[in-house]
Amino acid sequence: MHSYDDQNIFAKILRGEIPNKTVTETEHTLAFEDIAPQAPTHVLVIPKGAYVTYDHFAAEASDAEIADFTRTVGRICNEAGLAAGNGYRLISNAGEDAVQEVPHFHVHIVGGRPLGRILGKA
Ligand code: 5GP
């Protein structure tokens, strides 16, 4: 069961109540700069629909939303020069153990520096 809190910060960004530095916007997807970047490129990609986590999005989003989101992530990796450069990492935190801060599904695209191994210590 996924209950969506429409007062989360990304919902406010989608409603235009909080400004953002938009990287790209499509029919179903918004991508913007992370406010506290952890790498030279740190973009957040979110669906416009009300989904909490990856599994929620995968289960309930339409094929059109999923295709649009997936292609937008890939396009940004290309346009940011990461795909043809030294690469990138996609991260999607869900729930408490992953320390998900904002309960609106998002993928982090990070790159532009060596990122180390996938997981640090808790
Ligand atoms: P999470 O831990 O939920 O995967 O990541 C949430 C991300 O959202 C963090 O990297 C944080 O810096 C970013 N963030 C939090 N509030 C804002 C905001 O108001 N604007 C933007 N652009 N990013 C935010």
mmCIF file of C-alpha atoms and ligand atoms in Angstrom, residues 9-10 13 18 32-36 42 44 93 99-102 106 108, ligand 1:
data_model
loop_
_atom_site.group_PDB
_atom_site.id
_atom_site.type_symbol
_atom_site.label_atom_id
_atom_site.label_comp_id
_atom_site.label_asym_id
_atom_site.label_seq_id
_atom_site.Cartn_x
_atom_site.Cartn_y
_atom_site.Cartn_z
ATOM 1 C CA ILE A 9 8.569 18.970 -1.603
ATOM 2 C CA PHE A 10 8.559 17.475 -5.102
ATOM 3 C CA ILE A 13 7.791 21.735 -7.206
ATOM 4 C CA ILE A 18 8.653 26.027 -5.118
ATOM 5 C CA PHE A 32 15.804 19.319 -12.294
ATOM 6 C CA GLU A 33 19.084 20.018 -10.501
ATOM 7 C CA ASP A 34 19.447 18.617 -6.981
ATOM 8 C CA ILE A 35 19.575 21.482 -4.466
ATOM 9 C CA ALA A 36 22.575 19.882 -2.713
ATOM 10 C CA HIS A 42 23.355 15.629 -10.001
ATOM 11 C CA LEU A 44 16.679 14.423 -10.099
ATOM 12 C CA ASN A 93 16.033 5.432 -2.598
ATOM 13 C CA VAL A 99 16.926 6.978 3.839
ATOM 14 C CA GLN A 100 14.393 8.257 1.314
ATOM 15 C CA GLU A 101 14.040 11.922 2.198
ATOM 16 C CA VAL A 102 11.323 12.930 -0.269
ATOM 17 C CA HIS A 106 12.726 9.972 -8.096
ATOM 18 C CA HIS A 108 19.182 10.572 -9.037
HETATM 19 P P1 5GP B 1 16.319 11.055 -1.373
HETATM 20 O O1 5GP B 1 17.114 10.917 -0.106
HETATM 21 O O2 5GP B 1 14.842 11.181 -1.088
HETATM 22 O O3 5GP B 1 16.645 10.009 -2.387
HETATM 23 O O4 5GP B 1 16.806 12.387 -2.051
HETATM 24 C C1 5GP B 1 16.126 13.596 -2.009
HETATM 25 C C2 5GP B 1 16.984 14.626 -2.722
HETATM 26 O O5 5GP B 1 16.202 15.789 -2.902
HETATM 27 C C3 5GP B 1 18.248 15.046 -1.957
HETATM 28 O O6 5GP B 1 19.396 14.776 -2.760
HETATM 29 C C4 5GP B 1 18.045 16.546 -1.717
HETATM 30 O O7 5GP B 1 19.230 17.300 -1.848
HETATM 31 C C5 5GP B 1 17.025 16.922 -2.763
HETATM 32 N N1 5GP B 1 16.143 18.023 -2.392
HETATM 33 C C6 5GP B 1 15.494 18.183 -1.199
HETATM 34 N N2 5GP B 1 14.752 19.302 -1.222
HETATM 35 C C7 5GP B 1 14.924 19.851 -2.454
HETATM 36 C C8 5GP B 1 14.407 21.022 -3.079
HETATM 37 O O8 5GP B 1 13.647 21.795 -2.523
HETATM 38 N N3 5GP B 1 14.820 21.270 -4.362
HETATM 39 C C9 5GP B 1 15.681 20.426 -5.021
HETATM 40 N N4 5GP B 1 16.015 20.761 -6.264
HETATM 41 N N5 5GP B 1 16.183 19.313 -4.467
HETATM 42 C C10 5GP B 1 15.806 19.031 -3.191
#
